[in-house]
C-alpha positions as a printed NumPy array, in Angstrom:
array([[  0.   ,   0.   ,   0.   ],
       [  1.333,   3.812,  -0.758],
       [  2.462,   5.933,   1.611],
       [  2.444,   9.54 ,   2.195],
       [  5.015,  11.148,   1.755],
       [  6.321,  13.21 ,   4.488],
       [  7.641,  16.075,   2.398],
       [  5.96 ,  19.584,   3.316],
       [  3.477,  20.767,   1.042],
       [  5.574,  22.09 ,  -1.933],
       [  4.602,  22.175,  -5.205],
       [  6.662,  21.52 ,  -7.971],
       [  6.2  ,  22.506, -11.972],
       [  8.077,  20.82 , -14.544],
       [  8.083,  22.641, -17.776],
       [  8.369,  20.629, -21.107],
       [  8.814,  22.356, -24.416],
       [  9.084,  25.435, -25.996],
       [  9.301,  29.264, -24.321],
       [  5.673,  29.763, -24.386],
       [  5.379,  27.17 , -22.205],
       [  8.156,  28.575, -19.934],
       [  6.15 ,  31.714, -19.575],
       [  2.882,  29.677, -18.973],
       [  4.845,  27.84 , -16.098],
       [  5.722,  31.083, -14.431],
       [  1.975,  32.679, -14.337],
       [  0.966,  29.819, -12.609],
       [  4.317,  29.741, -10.564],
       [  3.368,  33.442,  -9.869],
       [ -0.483,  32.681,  -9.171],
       [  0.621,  30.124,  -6.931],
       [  3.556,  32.539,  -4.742],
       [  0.349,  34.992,  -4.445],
       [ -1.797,  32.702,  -2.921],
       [  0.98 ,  31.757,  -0.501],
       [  1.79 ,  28.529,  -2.068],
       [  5.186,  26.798,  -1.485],
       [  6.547,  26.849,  -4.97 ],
       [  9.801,  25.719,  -7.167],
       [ 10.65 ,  24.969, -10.559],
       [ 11.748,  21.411, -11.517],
       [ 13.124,  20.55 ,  -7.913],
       [ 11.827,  18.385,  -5.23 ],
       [  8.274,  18.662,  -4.144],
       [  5.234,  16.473,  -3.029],
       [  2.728,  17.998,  -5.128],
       [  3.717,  18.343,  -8.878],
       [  2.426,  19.903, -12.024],
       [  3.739,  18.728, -15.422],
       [  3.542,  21.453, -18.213],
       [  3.412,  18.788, -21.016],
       [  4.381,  19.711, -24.935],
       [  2.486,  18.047, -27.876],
       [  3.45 ,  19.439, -30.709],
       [  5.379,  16.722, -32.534],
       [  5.979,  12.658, -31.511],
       [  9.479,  13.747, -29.562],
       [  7.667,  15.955, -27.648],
       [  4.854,  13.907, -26.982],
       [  6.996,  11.07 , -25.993],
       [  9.142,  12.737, -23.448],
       [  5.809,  14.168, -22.24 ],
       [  4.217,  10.806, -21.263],
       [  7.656,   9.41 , -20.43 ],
       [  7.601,  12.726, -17.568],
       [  3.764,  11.676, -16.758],
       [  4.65 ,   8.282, -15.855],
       [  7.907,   8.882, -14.176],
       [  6.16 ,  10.953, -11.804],
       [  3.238,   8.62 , -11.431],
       [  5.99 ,   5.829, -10.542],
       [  6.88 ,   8.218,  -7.542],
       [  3.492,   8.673,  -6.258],
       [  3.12 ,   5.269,  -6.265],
       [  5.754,   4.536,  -3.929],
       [  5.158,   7.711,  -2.036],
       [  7.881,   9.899,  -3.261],
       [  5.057,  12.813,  -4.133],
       [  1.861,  12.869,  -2.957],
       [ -0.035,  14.455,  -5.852],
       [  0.408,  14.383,  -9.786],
       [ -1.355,  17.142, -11.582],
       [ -1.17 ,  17.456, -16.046],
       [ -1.527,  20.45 , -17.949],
       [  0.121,  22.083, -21.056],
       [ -0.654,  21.319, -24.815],
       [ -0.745,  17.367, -24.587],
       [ -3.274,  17.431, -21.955],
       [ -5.367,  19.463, -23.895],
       [ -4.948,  17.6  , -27.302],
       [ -5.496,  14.738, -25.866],
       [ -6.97 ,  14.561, -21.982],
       [ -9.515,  11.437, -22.612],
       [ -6.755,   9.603, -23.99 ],
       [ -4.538,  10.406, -21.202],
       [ -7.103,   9.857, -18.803],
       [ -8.164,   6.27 , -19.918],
       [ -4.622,   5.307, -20.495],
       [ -2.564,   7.005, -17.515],
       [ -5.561,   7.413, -14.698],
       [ -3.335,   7.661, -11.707],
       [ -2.72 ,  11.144, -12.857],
       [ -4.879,  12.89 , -10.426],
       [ -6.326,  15.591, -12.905],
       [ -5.564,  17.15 , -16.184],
       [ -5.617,  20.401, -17.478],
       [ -5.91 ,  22.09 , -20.741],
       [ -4.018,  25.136, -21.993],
       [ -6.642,  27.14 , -20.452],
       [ -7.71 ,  26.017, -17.61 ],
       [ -5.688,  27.67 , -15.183],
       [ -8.013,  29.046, -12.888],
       [ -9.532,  25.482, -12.461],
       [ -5.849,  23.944, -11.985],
       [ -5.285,  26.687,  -9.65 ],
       [ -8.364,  25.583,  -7.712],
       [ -7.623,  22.125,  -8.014],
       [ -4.063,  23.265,  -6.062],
       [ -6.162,  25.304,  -3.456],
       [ -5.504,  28.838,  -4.663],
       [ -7.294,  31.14 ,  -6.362],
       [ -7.009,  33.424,  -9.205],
       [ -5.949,  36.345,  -8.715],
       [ -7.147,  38.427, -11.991],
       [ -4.889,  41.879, -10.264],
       [ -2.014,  39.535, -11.173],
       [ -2.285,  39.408, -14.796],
       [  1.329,  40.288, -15.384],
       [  3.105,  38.894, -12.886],
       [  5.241,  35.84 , -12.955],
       [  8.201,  34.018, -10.943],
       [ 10.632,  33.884, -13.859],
       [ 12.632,  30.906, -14.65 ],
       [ 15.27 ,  31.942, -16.657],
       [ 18.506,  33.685, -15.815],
       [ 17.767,  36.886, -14.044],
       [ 19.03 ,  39.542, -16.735],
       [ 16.778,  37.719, -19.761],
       [ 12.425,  36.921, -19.5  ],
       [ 10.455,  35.665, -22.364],
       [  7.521,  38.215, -22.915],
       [  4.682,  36.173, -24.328],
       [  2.697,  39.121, -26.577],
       [ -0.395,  36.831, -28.03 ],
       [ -1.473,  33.331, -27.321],
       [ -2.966,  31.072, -30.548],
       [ -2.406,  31.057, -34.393],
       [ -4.793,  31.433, -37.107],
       [ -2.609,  30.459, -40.006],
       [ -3.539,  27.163, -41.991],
       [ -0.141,  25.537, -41.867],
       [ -0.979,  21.322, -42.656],
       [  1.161,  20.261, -40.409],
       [  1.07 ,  21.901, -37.702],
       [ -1.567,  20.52 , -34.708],
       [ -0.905,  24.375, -32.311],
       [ -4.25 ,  25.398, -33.333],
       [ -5.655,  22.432, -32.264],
       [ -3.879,  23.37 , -28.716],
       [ -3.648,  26.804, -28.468],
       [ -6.996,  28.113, -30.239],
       [ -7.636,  31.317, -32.702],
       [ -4.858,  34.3  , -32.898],
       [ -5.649,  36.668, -29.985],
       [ -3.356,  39.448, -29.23 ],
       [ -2.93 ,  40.951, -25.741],
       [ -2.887,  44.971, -25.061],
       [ -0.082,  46.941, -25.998],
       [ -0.844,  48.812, -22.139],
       [ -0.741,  45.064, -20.679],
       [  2.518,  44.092, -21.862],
       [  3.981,  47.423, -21.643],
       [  2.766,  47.03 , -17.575],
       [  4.284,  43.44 , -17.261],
       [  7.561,  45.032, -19.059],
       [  8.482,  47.819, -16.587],
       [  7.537,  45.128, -13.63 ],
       [ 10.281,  42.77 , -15.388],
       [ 12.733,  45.566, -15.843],
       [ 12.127,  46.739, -11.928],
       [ 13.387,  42.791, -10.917],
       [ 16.486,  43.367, -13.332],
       [ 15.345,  41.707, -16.835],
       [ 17.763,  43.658, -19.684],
       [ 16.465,  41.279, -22.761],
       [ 13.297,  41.216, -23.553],
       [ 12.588,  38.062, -25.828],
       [  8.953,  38.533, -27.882],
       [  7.311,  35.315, -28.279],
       [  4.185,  34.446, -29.655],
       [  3.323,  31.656, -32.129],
       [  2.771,  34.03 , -35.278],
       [  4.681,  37.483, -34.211],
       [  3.808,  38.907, -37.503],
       [ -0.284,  38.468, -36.583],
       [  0.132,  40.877, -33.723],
       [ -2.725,  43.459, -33.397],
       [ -5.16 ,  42.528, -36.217],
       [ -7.447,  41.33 , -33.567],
       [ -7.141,  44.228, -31.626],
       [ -6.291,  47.212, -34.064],
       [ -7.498,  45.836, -37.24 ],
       [ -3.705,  46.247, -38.212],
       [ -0.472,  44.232, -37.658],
       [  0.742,  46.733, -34.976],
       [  4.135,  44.864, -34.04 ],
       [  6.091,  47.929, -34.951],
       [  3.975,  50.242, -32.51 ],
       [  4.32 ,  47.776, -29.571],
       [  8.088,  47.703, -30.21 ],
       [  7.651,  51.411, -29.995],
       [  6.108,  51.484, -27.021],
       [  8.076,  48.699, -25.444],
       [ 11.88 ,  50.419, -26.111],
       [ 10.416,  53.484, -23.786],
       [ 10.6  ,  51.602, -20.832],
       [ 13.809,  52.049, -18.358],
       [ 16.057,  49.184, -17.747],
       [ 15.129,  47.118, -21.099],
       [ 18.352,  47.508, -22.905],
       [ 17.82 ,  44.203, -25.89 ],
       [ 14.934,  43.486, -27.166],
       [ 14.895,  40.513, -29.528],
       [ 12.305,  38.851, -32.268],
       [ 10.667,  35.226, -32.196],
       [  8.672,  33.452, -34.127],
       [  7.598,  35.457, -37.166],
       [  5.975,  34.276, -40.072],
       [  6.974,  35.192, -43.763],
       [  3.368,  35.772, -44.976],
       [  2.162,  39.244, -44.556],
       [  5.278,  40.595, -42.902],
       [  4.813,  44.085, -41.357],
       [  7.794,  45.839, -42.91 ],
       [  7.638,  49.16 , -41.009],
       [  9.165,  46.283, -37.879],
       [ 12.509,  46.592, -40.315],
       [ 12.998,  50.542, -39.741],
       [ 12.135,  50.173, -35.847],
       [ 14.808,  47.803, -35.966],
       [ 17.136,  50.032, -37.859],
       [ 16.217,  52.929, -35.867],
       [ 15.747,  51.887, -32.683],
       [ 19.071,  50.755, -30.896],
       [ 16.875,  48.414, -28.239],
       [ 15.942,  46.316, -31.021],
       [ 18.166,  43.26 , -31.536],
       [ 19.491,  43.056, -35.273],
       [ 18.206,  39.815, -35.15 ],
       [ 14.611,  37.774, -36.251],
       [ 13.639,  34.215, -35.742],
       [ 11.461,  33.568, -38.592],
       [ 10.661,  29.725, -39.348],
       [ 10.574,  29.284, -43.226],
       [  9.72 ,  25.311, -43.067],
       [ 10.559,  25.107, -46.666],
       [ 11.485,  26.209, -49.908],
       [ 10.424,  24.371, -52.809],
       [  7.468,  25.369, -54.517],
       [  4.975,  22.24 , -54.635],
       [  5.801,  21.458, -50.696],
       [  4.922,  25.166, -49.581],
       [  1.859,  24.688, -51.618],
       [  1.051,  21.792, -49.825],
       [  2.498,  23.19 , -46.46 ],
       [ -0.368,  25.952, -47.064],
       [  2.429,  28.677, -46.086],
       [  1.072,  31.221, -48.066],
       [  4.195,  31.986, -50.495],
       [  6.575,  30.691, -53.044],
       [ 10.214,  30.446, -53.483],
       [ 10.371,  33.92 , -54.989],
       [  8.415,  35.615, -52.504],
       [ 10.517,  34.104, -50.163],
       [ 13.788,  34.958, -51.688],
       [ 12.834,  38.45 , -51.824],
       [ 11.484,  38.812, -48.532],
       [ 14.987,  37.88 , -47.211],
       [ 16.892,  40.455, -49.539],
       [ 14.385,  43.302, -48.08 ],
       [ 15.387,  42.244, -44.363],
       [ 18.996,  42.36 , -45.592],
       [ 18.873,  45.645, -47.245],
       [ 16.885,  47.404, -44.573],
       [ 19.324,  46.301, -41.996],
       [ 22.349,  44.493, -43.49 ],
       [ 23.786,  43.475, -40.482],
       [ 20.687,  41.497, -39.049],
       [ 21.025,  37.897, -38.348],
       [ 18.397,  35.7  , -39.341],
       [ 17.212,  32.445, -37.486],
       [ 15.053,  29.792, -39.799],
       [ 13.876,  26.406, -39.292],
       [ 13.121,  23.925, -41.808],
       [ 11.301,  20.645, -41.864],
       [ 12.346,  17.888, -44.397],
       [ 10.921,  14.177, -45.091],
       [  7.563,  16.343, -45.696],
       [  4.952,  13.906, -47.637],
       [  5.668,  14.3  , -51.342],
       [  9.035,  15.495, -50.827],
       [ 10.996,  14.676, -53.778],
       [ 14.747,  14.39 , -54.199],
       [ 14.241,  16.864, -56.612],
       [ 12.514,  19.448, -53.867],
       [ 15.053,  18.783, -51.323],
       [ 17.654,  19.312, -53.812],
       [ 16.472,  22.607, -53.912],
       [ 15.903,  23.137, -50.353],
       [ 20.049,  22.424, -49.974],
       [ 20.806,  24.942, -52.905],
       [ 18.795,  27.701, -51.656],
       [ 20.301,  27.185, -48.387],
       [ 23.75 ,  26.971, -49.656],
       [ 22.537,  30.312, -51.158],
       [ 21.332,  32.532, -48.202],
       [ 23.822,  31.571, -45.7  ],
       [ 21.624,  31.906, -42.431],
       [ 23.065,  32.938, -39.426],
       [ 21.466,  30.747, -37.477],
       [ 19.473,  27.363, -38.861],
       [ 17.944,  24.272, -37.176],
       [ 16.603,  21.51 , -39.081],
       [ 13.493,  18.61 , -37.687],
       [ 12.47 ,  15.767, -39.82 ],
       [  8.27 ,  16.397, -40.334],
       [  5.936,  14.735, -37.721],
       [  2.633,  13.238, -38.953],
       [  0.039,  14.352, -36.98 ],
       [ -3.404,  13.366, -35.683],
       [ -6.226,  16.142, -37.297],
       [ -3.998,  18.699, -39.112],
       [ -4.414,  18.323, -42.912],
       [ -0.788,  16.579, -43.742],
       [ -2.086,  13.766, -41.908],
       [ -4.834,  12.948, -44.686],
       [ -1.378,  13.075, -46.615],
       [  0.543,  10.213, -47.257],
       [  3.714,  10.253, -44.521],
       [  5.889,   8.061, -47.967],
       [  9.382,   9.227, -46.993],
       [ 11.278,   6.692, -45.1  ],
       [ 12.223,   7.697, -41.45 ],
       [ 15.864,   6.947, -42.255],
       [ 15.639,   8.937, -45.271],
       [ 14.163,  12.035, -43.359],
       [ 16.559,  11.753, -40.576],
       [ 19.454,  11.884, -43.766],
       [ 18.313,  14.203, -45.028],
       [ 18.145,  16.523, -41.784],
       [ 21.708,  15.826, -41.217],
       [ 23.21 ,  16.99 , -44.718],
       [ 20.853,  20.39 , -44.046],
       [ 22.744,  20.8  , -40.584],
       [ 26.484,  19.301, -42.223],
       [ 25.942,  22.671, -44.877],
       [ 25.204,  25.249, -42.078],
       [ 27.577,  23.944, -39.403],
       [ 29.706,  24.958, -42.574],
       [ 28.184,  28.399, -43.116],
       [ 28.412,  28.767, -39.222],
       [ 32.211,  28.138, -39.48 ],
       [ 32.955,  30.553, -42.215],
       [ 30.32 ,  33.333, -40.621],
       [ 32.358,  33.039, -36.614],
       [ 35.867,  33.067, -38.184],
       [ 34.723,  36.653, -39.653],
       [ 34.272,  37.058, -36.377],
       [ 37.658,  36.572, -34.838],
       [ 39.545,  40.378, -33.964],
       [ 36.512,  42.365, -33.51 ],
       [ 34.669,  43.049, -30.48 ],
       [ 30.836,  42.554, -29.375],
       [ 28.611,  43.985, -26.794],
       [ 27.369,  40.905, -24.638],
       [ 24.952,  39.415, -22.169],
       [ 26.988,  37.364, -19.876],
       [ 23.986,  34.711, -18.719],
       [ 26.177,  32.121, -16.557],
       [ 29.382,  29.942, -15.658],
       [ 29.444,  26.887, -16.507],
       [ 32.792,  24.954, -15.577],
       [ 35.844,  27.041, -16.018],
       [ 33.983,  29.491, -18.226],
       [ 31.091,  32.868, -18.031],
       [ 28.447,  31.935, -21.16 ],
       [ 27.467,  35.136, -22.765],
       [ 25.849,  36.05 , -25.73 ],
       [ 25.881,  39.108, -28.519],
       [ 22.792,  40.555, -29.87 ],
       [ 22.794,  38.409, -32.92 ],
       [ 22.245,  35.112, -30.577],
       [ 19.389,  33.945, -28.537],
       [ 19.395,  31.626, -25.45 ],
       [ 19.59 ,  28.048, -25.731],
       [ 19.005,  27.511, -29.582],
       [ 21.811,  30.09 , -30.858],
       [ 25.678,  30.616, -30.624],
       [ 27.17 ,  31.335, -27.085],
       [ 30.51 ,  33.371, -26.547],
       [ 32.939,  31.711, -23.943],
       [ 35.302,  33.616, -21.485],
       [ 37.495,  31.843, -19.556],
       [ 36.906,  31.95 , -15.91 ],
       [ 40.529,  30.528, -15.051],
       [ 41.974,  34.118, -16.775],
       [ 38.98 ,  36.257, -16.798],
       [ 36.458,  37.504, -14.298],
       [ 32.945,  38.831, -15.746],
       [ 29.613,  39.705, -14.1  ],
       [ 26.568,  37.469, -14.74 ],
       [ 24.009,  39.429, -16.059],
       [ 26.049,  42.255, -16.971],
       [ 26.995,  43.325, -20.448],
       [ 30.772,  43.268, -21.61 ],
       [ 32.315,  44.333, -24.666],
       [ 34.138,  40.84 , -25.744],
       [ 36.618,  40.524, -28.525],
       [ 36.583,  37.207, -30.318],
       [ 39.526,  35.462, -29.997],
       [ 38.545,  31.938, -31.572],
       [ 35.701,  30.473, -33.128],
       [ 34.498,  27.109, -33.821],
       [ 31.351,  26.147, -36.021],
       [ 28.914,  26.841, -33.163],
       [ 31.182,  28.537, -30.049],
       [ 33.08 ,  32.033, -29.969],
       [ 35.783,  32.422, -27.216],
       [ 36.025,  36.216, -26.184],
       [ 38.373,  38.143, -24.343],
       [ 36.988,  41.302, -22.426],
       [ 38.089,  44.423, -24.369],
       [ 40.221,  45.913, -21.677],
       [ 42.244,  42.948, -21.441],
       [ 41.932,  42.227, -25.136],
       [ 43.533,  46.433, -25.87 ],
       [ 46.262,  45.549, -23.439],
       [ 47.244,  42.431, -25.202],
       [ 47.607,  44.093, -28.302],
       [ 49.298,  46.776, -27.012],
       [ 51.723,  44.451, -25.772],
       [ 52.373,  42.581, -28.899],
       [ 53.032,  45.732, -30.829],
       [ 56.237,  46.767, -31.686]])
């Protein structure tokens, strides 16, 4: 028979997936510190919430992989209490309910008023802004609309995460100045379609005006792009961008593909050539911009031919920044009523050559790099080195610049000017300018 276990009441959330579920995790975290709640973040605790990811199989395997672990645990008393929410519980709760039922409730992606309940606290609607933040003191994600209305075919987030709706430029201006009063210098703009910001709201795509508003608050010295969408791009964002110093030279906008019939059958809204020339706008607007993509191969249908094309074209724009996932068939989006005819070995090849060419476009981009000098976020230490970043790199999916602690002492969360002393296909090592003048000094004759 289980026991109880005798650990005081502390609840625990463990966060699977992407940033948006980060910043769900800390609402409730924050919700929870309000009502008085014992709270931490992936550490030990007898009551624990799972924020669970479903977007593709990976992610819904580790997700039931978490769910069960922590089942396991209950059962032999290690927690008391095993609460689901996030995206898989809302794709697919009776599922998870007839196959895991020792779960004690689960949640959708909005339900958190009745999971707060279910925790014994209340919601507190004078909180809408607040959060316990996760992530290294001198960076937050600032989550600016929840939902997508774009017909992608394989993508299942509407199916999680609802229609498009935009929150008030006044709200997240608010919830900015109470991050930048804690010490958050980066701002990070997620949503899952930046680009759809403010038609629900203004009747306009009004991403340039909140990045207006947004650079006028104190303390907020980077603020940096997530998530866009090619389709209907709001080019007046370019000239904030170029104007406005705050603004990170630097866009995350997911491309998926490139060859004609697969974005027709993708439903992406665009071609090659509209594409193509998207890309040479950003670049001529503001030519030192660094541009994040992703790209899905093994799509149904894909061709040699089309993935042929896909490694040309990305031969051709040299990305800054690039991550490549073999496609996912899933349950209810339209792709599924597709085919899935590419071999899982072939996808999973095919993935690897796309990364082989940019982990060679990376190389050539960082040793550019080598002699000059970036401003930087210094966001830890990690062994014998401080982990900082420049503007043109995000956390966790983008280059990292390391300074070694052994020689060097930096402050985390502080910006340093770094010069770039070597590079490798994914890592810069920098030197702190000071040190970096003096050495050169030194060597001169």
């Amino acid at each position: 028979m289980r026991t109880k276990s005798r650990k005081k009441n502390k609840i625990n959330v463990v966060t699977l997936g992407c940033s948006k579920n980060v910043y769900d995790s800390e609402v409730l975290m924050g919700q929870l510190r309000a009502n008085n709640k014992t709270v931490a973040h992936e550490e030990e605790g007898n009551v624990v919430v799972i924020n669970t990811c479903g977007f593709i199989a990976n992610a819904k395997e580790e997700s039931v992989n978490t769910i069960l672990e922590y089942v396991q645990k209950k059962e032999v008393g290690e927690v008391d209490k095993v609460f689901v929410t996030g995206c898989l519980s809302e794709r697919y709760k009776p599922d998870l309910e007839r196959e895991i039922p020792d779960v004690d409730q689960y949640f959708g992606t909005s339900d958190l008023p009745n999971l707060l309940k279910a925790l014994g606290a209340d919601y507190r609607h004078e909180l809408i802004g607040e959060r316990l933040t996760t992530t290294p003191k001198n960076y937050a994600y600032l989550k600016i609309a929840e939902g997508c209305d774009r017909p992608c075919s394989f993508c299942a987030i509407p199916l999680m995460r609802g229609k498009h709706r935009s929150k008030p430029i006044e709200a997240l201006v608010a919830e900015t100045e109470k991050l930048a009063a804690k010490g958050v210098k980066e701002l990070i703009l997620i949503a899952q379609d930046l680009t759809y910001y403010g038609l629900d709201l203004y009747r306009k795509r009004n991403l340039a005006e909140l990045l207006r508003c947004l650079v006028k608050v104190d303390g907020i010295e980077w603020i940096r792009l997530h998530y866009a969408f090619p389709s209907g791009f709001p080019m007046e964002v370019l000239e904030v961008m170029k104007n406005e110093p705050k603004v990170c030279n630097y866009i995350d906008i997911p491309l998926q593909h490139i060859a004609d019939p697969i974005l027709k059958s993708m439903r992406r809204g665009t071609t090659k050539a509209k594409t193509t020339r998207l890309l040479e706008e950003f670049r001529a607007a503001v030519p030192d911009m660094a541009i994040r993509t992703t790209l899905i191969v093994g799509y149904p249908g894909e061709t040699e031919e089309d993935f042929e094309v896909l490694k040309a074209w990305v031969q051709e724009m040299r990305f800054e920044r690039l991550g490549c996932f073999t496609y996912s068939h899933e349950e209810n989006t339209r792709a599924y009523l597709l085919e899935d005819n590419v071999p899982e070995a072939t996808k999973q090849d095919r993935a690897n050559q796309i990364m082989e060419i940019q982990s060679q476009i990376s190389w050539e981009l960082n040793q550019e790099k080598i002699g000059k000098t970036f401003r930087c976020i210094i966001d830890r230490k990690e062994g014998n080195y401080f982990v900082g970043r420049t503007e043109f790199d995000s956390p966790d999916v983008d280059n990292e610049v390391l300074i070694d602690a052994t020689e060097h002492y930096v402050k985390i969360g502080d910006f340093v000017n770094l010069t770039i002393s070597e590079a490798s296909d994914f890592d810069l090592y920098g030197v702190p300018c000071l040190i970096a003048e003096q050495r050169k000094s030194v060597l001169q004759p």
